[in-house]
GROMACS .gro file of C-alpha atoms in nm:
model
  343
    1MET     CA    1  -0.686   0.252   1.533
    2ALA     CA    2  -0.472   0.082   1.299
    3GLY     CA    3  -0.210   0.341   1.294
    4LEU     CA    4  -0.147   0.298   1.654
    5TYR     CA    5  -0.064  -0.087   1.661
    6HIS     CA    6   0.315  -0.022   1.649
    7LEU     CA    7   0.306   0.218   1.960
    8ALA     CA    8   0.340   0.036   2.311
    9ARG     CA    9   0.332   0.196   2.645
   10LEU     CA   10   0.557   0.103   2.937
   11ASN     CA   11   0.494   0.268   3.282
   12ASN     CA   12   0.321   0.598   3.136
   13ARG     CA   13   0.575   0.624   2.861
   14TRP     CA   14   0.523   0.547   2.498
   15PHE     CA   15   0.770   0.393   2.273
   16ARG     CA   16   0.733   0.346   1.918
   17LEU     CA   17   0.839  -0.003   1.738
   18ASP     CA   18   1.101   0.113   1.529
   19GLU     CA   19   1.194   0.458   1.388
   20PRO     CA   20   1.373   0.643   1.097
   21LEU     CA   21   1.661   0.647   1.332
   22ASP     CA   22   1.638   0.283   1.414
   23VAL     CA   23   1.626   0.221   1.049
   24ALA     CA   24   1.926   0.446   0.975
   25TYR     CA   25   2.142   0.284   1.252
   26GLN     CA   26   2.025  -0.090   1.206
   27LEU     CA   27   2.033  -0.099   0.855
   28GLY     CA   28   2.229   0.199   0.713
   29LEU     CA   29   1.930   0.314   0.509
   30PRO     CA   30   1.912   0.677   0.369
   31VAL     CA   31   1.608   0.877   0.552
   32ASP     CA   32   1.591   1.182   0.346
   33GLY     CA   33   1.535   1.161  -0.025
   34HIS     CA   34   1.257   1.081  -0.270
   35TYR     CA   35   0.950   0.863  -0.190
   36VAL     CA   36   0.964   0.523  -0.280
   37SER     CA   37   0.649   0.515  -0.505
   38GLY     CA   38   0.530   0.517  -0.876
   39CYS     CA   39   0.330   0.219  -1.060
   40LEU     CA   40   0.359  -0.122  -0.974
   41THR     CA   41   0.308  -0.279  -1.351
   42ASP     CA   42   0.176  -0.046  -1.621
   43PHE     CA   43   0.519   0.142  -1.660
   44HIS     CA   44   0.483   0.208  -2.031
   45LEU     CA   45   0.170   0.431  -1.933
   46TYR     CA   46   0.306   0.613  -1.629
   47ILE     CA   47   0.684   0.643  -1.685
   48GLU     CA   48   0.865   0.858  -1.958
   49GLY     CA   49   1.075   0.608  -2.131
   50GLY     CA   50   0.870   0.317  -1.962
   51ARG     CA   51   0.830  -0.024  -2.132
   52PRO     CA   52   0.567  -0.281  -2.128
   53ALA     CA   53   0.644  -0.480  -1.793
   54TRP     CA   54   0.807  -0.796  -1.972
   55GLN     CA   55   0.987  -0.644  -2.231
   56TRP     CA   56   1.165  -0.406  -2.015
   57PHE     CA   57   1.246  -0.704  -1.770
   58HIS     CA   58   1.405  -0.854  -2.076
   59GLU     CA   59   1.598  -0.557  -2.190
   60LEU     CA   60   1.744  -0.515  -1.842
   61LEU     CA   61   1.812  -0.873  -1.732
   62GLY     CA   62   1.881  -1.018  -2.065
   63VAL     CA   63   1.652  -1.324  -1.988
   64LEU     CA   64   1.265  -1.408  -1.915
   65PRO     CA   65   1.155  -1.611  -1.640
   66PRO     CA   66   0.946  -1.937  -1.774
   67GLU     CA   67   0.573  -1.916  -1.700
   68ASN     CA   68   0.582  -2.170  -1.414
   69GLN     CA   69   0.823  -1.925  -1.247
   70VAL     CA   70   0.576  -1.633  -1.240
   71GLN     CA   71   0.281  -1.547  -1.037
   72LYS     CA   72   0.104  -1.264  -1.205
   73PHE     CA   73   0.396  -0.984  -1.167
   74ALA     CA   74   0.631  -1.151  -0.930
   75VAL     CA   75   0.900  -1.406  -1.009
   76ASN     CA   76   1.006  -1.691  -0.803
   77CYS     CA   77   1.311  -1.619  -0.605
   78THR     CA   78   1.477  -1.929  -0.669
   79TRP     CA   79   1.471  -1.885  -1.031
   80PHE     CA   80   1.672  -1.548  -0.971
   81GLN     CA   81   1.926  -1.721  -0.767
   82GLU     CA   82   1.960  -2.013  -1.033
   83ILE     CA   83   2.019  -1.748  -1.297
   84PHE     CA   84   2.221  -1.477  -1.123
   85GLY     CA   85   2.335  -1.683  -0.818
   86GLU     CA   86   2.708  -1.607  -0.923
   87CYS     CA   87   2.850  -1.373  -1.178
   88PRO     CA   88   3.096  -1.562  -1.410
   89LEU     CA   89   3.479  -1.474  -1.393
   90GLY     CA   90   3.593  -1.257  -1.672
   91ALA     CA   91   3.212  -1.119  -1.753
   92ASN     CA   92   3.189  -0.806  -1.940
   93GLU     CA   93   3.066  -0.473  -1.804
   94GLU     CA   94   2.671  -0.543  -1.933
   95THR     CA   95   2.686  -0.875  -1.769
   96VAL     CA   96   2.803  -0.744  -1.455
   97ARG     CA   97   2.556  -0.488  -1.441
   98ARG     CA   98   2.264  -0.727  -1.515
   99PHE     CA   99   2.383  -0.954  -1.213
  100ALA     CA  100   2.390  -0.632  -1.017
  101LEU     CA  101   2.033  -0.559  -1.107
  102ALA     CA  102   1.919  -0.869  -1.022
  103TYR     CA  103   2.101  -0.904  -0.698
  104ILE     CA  104   1.938  -0.551  -0.600
  105MET     CA  105   1.595  -0.687  -0.696
  106ILE     CA  106   1.651  -0.981  -0.499
  107LEU     CA  107   1.770  -0.753  -0.198
  108LEU     CA  108   1.460  -0.531  -0.209
  109GLY     CA  109   1.207  -0.825  -0.284
  110THR     CA  110   1.331  -1.087   0.016
  111GLN     CA  111   1.481  -0.851   0.261
  112LEU     CA  112   1.348  -0.503   0.283
  113PHE     CA  113   0.990  -0.550   0.113
  114ALA     CA  114   0.942  -0.912   0.150
  115ASP     CA  115   0.581  -1.044   0.144
  116LYS     CA  116   0.457  -1.345   0.327
  117SER     CA  117   0.599  -1.582   0.083
  118GLY     CA  118   0.955  -1.474   0.120
  119ASN     CA  119   1.020  -1.598  -0.199
  120ARG     CA  120   0.893  -1.374  -0.474
  121ILE     CA  121   1.044  -1.067  -0.655
  122HIS     CA  122   0.782  -0.815  -0.775
  123ILE     CA  123   0.892  -0.644  -1.083
  124ARG     CA  124   0.772  -0.325  -0.941
  125TRP     CA  125   1.137  -0.262  -0.901
  126LEU     CA  126   1.218  -0.238  -1.272
  127PRO     CA  127   1.193   0.149  -1.306
  128TYR     CA  128   1.419   0.168  -1.009
  129VAL     CA  129   1.697  -0.045  -1.148
  130ALA     CA  130   1.665   0.092  -1.498
  131ARG     CA  131   1.814   0.411  -1.325
  132LEU     CA  132   2.060   0.234  -1.110
  133GLU     CA  133   2.263   0.552  -1.041
  134GLU     CA  134   1.967   0.730  -0.894
  135MET     CA  135   1.897   0.481  -0.652
  136GLY     CA  136   2.081   0.632  -0.379
  137GLY     CA  137   1.866   0.943  -0.396
  138TYR     CA  138   1.522   0.754  -0.255
  139SER     CA  139   1.432   0.739   0.099
  140TRP     CA  140   1.459   0.354   0.145
  141GLY     CA  141   1.444   0.386   0.515
  142SER     CA  142   1.123   0.558   0.548
  143ALA     CA  143   0.977   0.309   0.282
  144ALA     CA  144   1.090   0.004   0.495
  145LEU     CA  145   0.961   0.145   0.785
  146ALA     CA  146   0.604   0.197   0.617
  147TRP     CA  147   0.604  -0.137   0.512
  148LEU     CA  148   0.710  -0.260   0.833
  149TYR     CA  149   0.432  -0.057   1.038
  150ARG     CA  150   0.159  -0.201   0.759
  151CYS     CA  151   0.245  -0.551   0.802
  152MET     CA  152   0.261  -0.505   1.199
  153CYS     CA  153  -0.090  -0.361   1.150
  154ARG     CA  154  -0.218  -0.670   0.922
  155VAL     CA  155  -0.065  -0.938   1.180
  156ALA     CA  156  -0.283  -0.769   1.443
  157ASN     CA  157  -0.565  -0.933   1.290
  158ARG     CA  158  -0.630  -1.277   1.447
  159HIS     CA  159  -0.694  -1.431   1.096
  160VAL     CA  160  -0.347  -1.348   0.972
  161VAL     CA  161  -0.100  -1.593   1.088
  162LYS     CA  162   0.233  -1.490   0.912
  163LEU     CA  163   0.440  -1.147   0.950
  164ALA     CA  164   0.591  -1.018   0.667
  165GLY     CA  165   0.814  -0.709   0.617
  166PRO     CA  166   1.197  -0.641   0.711
  167LEU     CA  167   1.198  -0.868   1.017
  168GLN     CA  168   1.564  -0.861   1.066
  169LEU     CA  169   1.504  -0.498   1.141
  170LEU     CA  170   1.225  -0.571   1.402
  171GLN     CA  171   1.436  -0.858   1.548
  172SER     CA  172   1.760  -0.632   1.583
  173TRP     CA  173   1.527  -0.341   1.746
  174ILE     CA  174   1.417  -0.556   2.010
  175PHE     CA  175   1.758  -0.680   2.109
  176TRP     CA  176   1.902  -0.374   2.108
  177ARG     CA  177   1.640  -0.182   2.330
  178PHE     CA  178   1.540  -0.465   2.556
  179PRO     CA  179   1.847  -0.621   2.674
  180THR     CA  180   1.631  -0.920   2.859
  181PHE     CA  181   1.542  -1.045   2.509
  182ARG     CA  182   1.913  -1.037   2.395
  183PRO     CA  183   2.066  -1.390   2.297
  184THR     CA  184   2.380  -1.445   2.488
  185GLY     CA  185   2.736  -1.444   2.285
  186TYR     CA  186   2.662  -1.157   2.060
  187ASP     CA  187   2.863  -0.876   2.220
  188ALA     CA  188   3.064  -0.763   1.931
  189PHE     CA  189   2.896  -0.541   1.675
  190SER     CA  190   2.977  -0.354   1.354
  191TRP     CA  191   2.818  -0.151   1.081
  192PRO     CA  192   2.547  -0.190   1.021
  193LEU     CA  193   2.437  -0.272   1.384
  194ALA     CA  194   2.171  -0.523   1.250
  195SER     CA  195   2.447  -0.727   1.169
  196ARG     CA  196   2.555  -0.816   1.500
  197TRP     CA  197   2.262  -1.081   1.537
  198SER     CA  198   2.377  -1.220   1.175
  199GLY     CA  199   2.440  -1.563   1.307
  200TYR     CA  200   2.142  -1.585   1.547
  201ASN     CA  201   1.903  -1.870   1.433
  202PRO     CA  202   1.707  -2.008   1.728
  203GLY     CA  203   1.537  -2.276   1.510
  204ILE     CA  204   1.158  -2.402   1.559
  205SER     CA  205   1.220  -2.628   1.837
  206ASN     CA  206   1.050  -2.563   2.169
  207LYS     CA  207   0.866  -2.270   2.018
  208GLY     CA  208   0.555  -2.295   2.219
  209PRO     CA  209   0.750  -2.268   2.565
  210ARG     CA  210   0.965  -1.975   2.426
  211VAL     CA  211   0.654  -1.788   2.333
  212GLN     CA  212   0.522  -1.842   2.669
  213MET     CA  213   0.842  -1.709   2.847
  214ALA     CA  214   0.865  -1.418   2.606
  215ARG     CA  215   0.493  -1.312   2.689
  216LEU     CA  216   0.576  -1.371   3.070
  217GLN     CA  217   0.880  -1.125   3.025
  218ILE     CA  218   0.700  -0.863   2.845
  219ASP     CA  219   0.449  -0.877   3.124
  220LEU     CA  220   0.699  -0.809   3.386
  221LEU     CA  221   0.891  -0.559   3.195
  222GLN     CA  222   1.003  -0.222   3.399
  223PRO     CA  223   1.111   0.094   3.292
  224ARG     CA  224   1.480   0.012   3.350
  225ASP     CA  225   1.430  -0.312   3.090
  226PHE     CA  226   1.402  -0.085   2.805
  227VAL     CA  227   1.698   0.134   2.657
  228TRP     CA  228   1.534   0.475   2.565
  229MET     CA  229   1.879   0.592   2.374
  230PRO     CA  230   2.085   0.288   2.262
  231TYR     CA  231   2.266   0.460   1.996
  232SER     CA  232   2.442   0.752   2.210
  233ALA     CA  233   2.708   0.492   2.362
  234LEU     CA  234   3.054   0.563   2.267
  235ASP     CA  235   3.136   0.229   2.130
  236VAL     CA  236   2.827   0.232   1.924
  237ILE     CA  237   2.904   0.585   1.782
  238GLN     CA  238   3.243   0.470   1.667
  239VAL     CA  239   3.116   0.202   1.432
  240VAL     CA  240   2.846   0.420   1.279
  241HIS     CA  241   2.893   0.553   0.916
  242PRO     CA  242   2.876   0.913   0.903
  243LYS     CA  243   2.661   0.946   0.627
  244VAL     CA  244   2.373   0.861   0.807
  245LEU     CA  245   2.411   1.097   1.058
  246GLU     CA  246   2.418   1.402   0.809
  247PRO     CA  247   2.172   1.666   0.922
  248ARG     CA  248   1.939   1.612   0.623
  249HIS     CA  249   1.883   1.258   0.751
  250THR     CA  250   1.917   1.317   1.130
  251MET     CA  251   1.641   1.612   1.133
  252LEU     CA  252   1.387   1.380   0.964
  253TRP     CA  253   1.401   1.152   1.284
  254ARG     CA  254   1.214   1.436   1.467
  255CYS     CA  255   0.942   1.497   1.188
  256VAL     CA  256   0.567   1.432   1.186
  257THR     CA  257   0.505   1.339   0.811
  258SER     CA  258   0.374   1.039   0.590
  259LEU     CA  259   0.593   0.749   0.532
  260ILE     CA  260   0.514   0.581   0.185
  261TYR     CA  261   0.576   0.282   0.001
  262PHE     CA  262   0.379   0.297  -0.331
  263ALA     CA  263   0.027   0.248  -0.219
  264VAL     CA  264   0.116   0.187   0.145
  265VAL     CA  265   0.092   0.537   0.351
  266GLU     CA  266   0.172   0.543   0.726
  267TRP     CA  267   0.183   0.837   0.952
  268HIS     CA  268   0.505   0.916   1.153
  269GLN     CA  269   0.367   1.030   1.500
  270VAL     CA  270   0.677   1.112   1.667
  271ASP     CA  271   0.525   1.367   1.851
  272ARG     CA  272   0.418   1.080   2.084
  273VAL     CA  273   0.766   0.918   2.174
  274LEU     CA  274   0.974   1.195   2.261
  275PRO     CA  275   1.170   1.009   2.520
  276GLN     CA  276   1.343   0.809   2.240
  277PHE     CA  277   1.499   1.130   2.125
  278GLY     CA  278   1.592   1.260   2.474
  279GLY     CA  279   1.278   1.486   2.506
  280VAL     CA  280   1.025   1.539   2.761
  281GLN     CA  281   0.675   1.409   2.645
  282ALA     CA  282   0.419   1.672   2.664
  283PRO     CA  283   0.028   1.579   2.637
  284PRO     CA  284   0.032   1.455   2.256
  285ARG     CA  285  -0.189   1.584   1.964
  286PRO     CA  286  -0.508   1.391   1.889
  287ALA     CA  287  -0.386   1.069   1.688
  288LEU     CA  288  -0.429   1.091   1.310
  289ASN     CA  289  -0.712   0.812   1.199
  290ILE     CA  290  -0.589   0.629   0.884
  291ASP     CA  291  -0.787   0.322   0.918
  292PHE     CA  292  -0.932   0.419   0.578
  293LEU     CA  293  -0.543   0.377   0.422
  294MET     CA  294  -0.532   0.015   0.552
  295SER     CA  295  -0.721  -0.115   0.237
  296LYS     CA  296  -0.474   0.067   0.007
  297ASP     CA  297  -0.224  -0.169  -0.111
  298GLY     CA  298  -0.232  -0.158  -0.489
  299ARG     CA  299  -0.454  -0.438  -0.582
  300GLY     CA  300  -0.766  -0.346  -0.802
  301GLY     CA  301  -0.584  -0.208  -1.089
  302ASP     CA  302  -0.250  -0.032  -1.129
  303ARG     CA  303  -0.230   0.373  -1.070
  304TRP     CA  304   0.034   0.631  -1.042
  305PHE     CA  305   0.021   0.666  -0.677
  306PRO     CA  306   0.173   1.003  -0.626
  307ALA     CA  307  -0.151   1.122  -0.821
  308HIS     CA  308  -0.400   0.885  -0.643
  309LEU     CA  309  -0.258   0.954  -0.313
  310ALA     CA  310  -0.153   1.311  -0.384
  311ASP     CA  311  -0.218   1.451  -0.040
  312TRP     CA  312   0.012   1.215   0.142
  313HIS     CA  313   0.290   1.217  -0.106
  314HIS     CA  314   0.278   1.589  -0.054
  315HIS     CA  315   0.308   1.584   0.284
  316TRP     CA  316   0.642   1.389   0.237
  317GLN     CA  317   0.755   1.663   0.007
  318GLU     CA  318   0.694   1.923   0.263
  319ARG     CA  319   0.858   1.724   0.521
  320ALA     CA  320   1.109   1.984   0.613
  321GLU     CA  321   0.849   2.225   0.751
  322HIS     CA  322   0.720   1.953   1.015
  323ILE     CA  323   1.002   1.900   1.209
  324LEU     CA  324   0.972   1.900   1.592
  325GLN     CA  325   1.182   2.130   1.805
  326PHE     CA  326   1.243   2.017   2.181
  327ASP     CA  327   1.514   2.033   2.450
  328ILE     CA  328   1.736   1.749   2.495
  329VAL     CA  329   1.751   1.657   2.873
  330ALA     CA  330   1.929   1.429   3.094
  331ASP     CA  331   1.628   1.220   3.208
  332PRO     CA  332   1.365   1.217   2.929
  333GLY     CA  333   1.021   1.106   3.063
  334PRO     CA  334   0.672   1.228   3.085
  335SER     CA  335   0.585   1.588   3.195
  336HIS     CA  336   0.342   1.659   3.474
  337ASP     CA  337   0.102   1.781   3.186
  338PHE     CA  338   0.133   1.440   3.015
  339LEU     CA  339   0.059   1.254   3.355
  340THR     CA  340  -0.260   1.468   3.398
  341TRP     CA  341  -0.366   1.403   3.026
  342TRP     CA  342  -0.292   1.018   3.085
  343HIS     CA  343  -0.472   0.978   3.386
   0.00000   0.00000   0.00000
């Protein structure tokens, strides 16, 4: 199933490639909050107070990109950087706000929700930056995770050659949980934890041999080579921002629910990876087949996705009712029943 491409197994223990707790620790993003959804371009039709797309763009940012810098409803990042690269000294409050809005759109479009080009900023973010004071109330962590899961599913297709999504999150997750893949010389870390590798740039030289070596290392992995709970160490706890550890966020790390990013819906099957949370793995419930959702990407005409995919959005709204309860043990692993089920 497409929804299981981001699950992996290591000696009868399942682990998941990135979890909401990883997004919280690695990037410092909130997990609890409103889903990141809505419509993509027809703001004046679906949003109270919305404007036609490019009219709203001009009102918020004070300028329109030239036609050769626009591809449908996405603007080249280079244009954003040229116009909003550096706020002028002595700028008034309105100018500072416009530069801030542009910076946030660049951050969202190239870091958290990048496409394969890595150089386009979609205008879907206009309703969010228009209500700048409310942006902290959204579940950016679950949305980024949904997009990463979808991109990992797509790249598993042999015809897809590029991986999109928040790749700094994926890279940092690998380095924190697989010490054998960790580059040397990056022992110091601060907050957020992904910043530990900010100077790491291996380049493209010797890419072929490096890939072969990495595949060999994966084949030789043992249970001791995977760090199940990397954030429990005292030196990590000391640098973590306390806000991400508020109960309303941490309880969702154990929640079986939908993860939403506009038309992208993924299922958080945390019941299959309890050892990552210190629990004993019981036989999991049957996997939810969401193959039919893989084709939902927003193309084919704009929609109001909370209504178009209402059941999945409702799952997120009711997330507090689907939090798993289990005991934390010193040596988490598979139960006898799990091993019987597996064999």
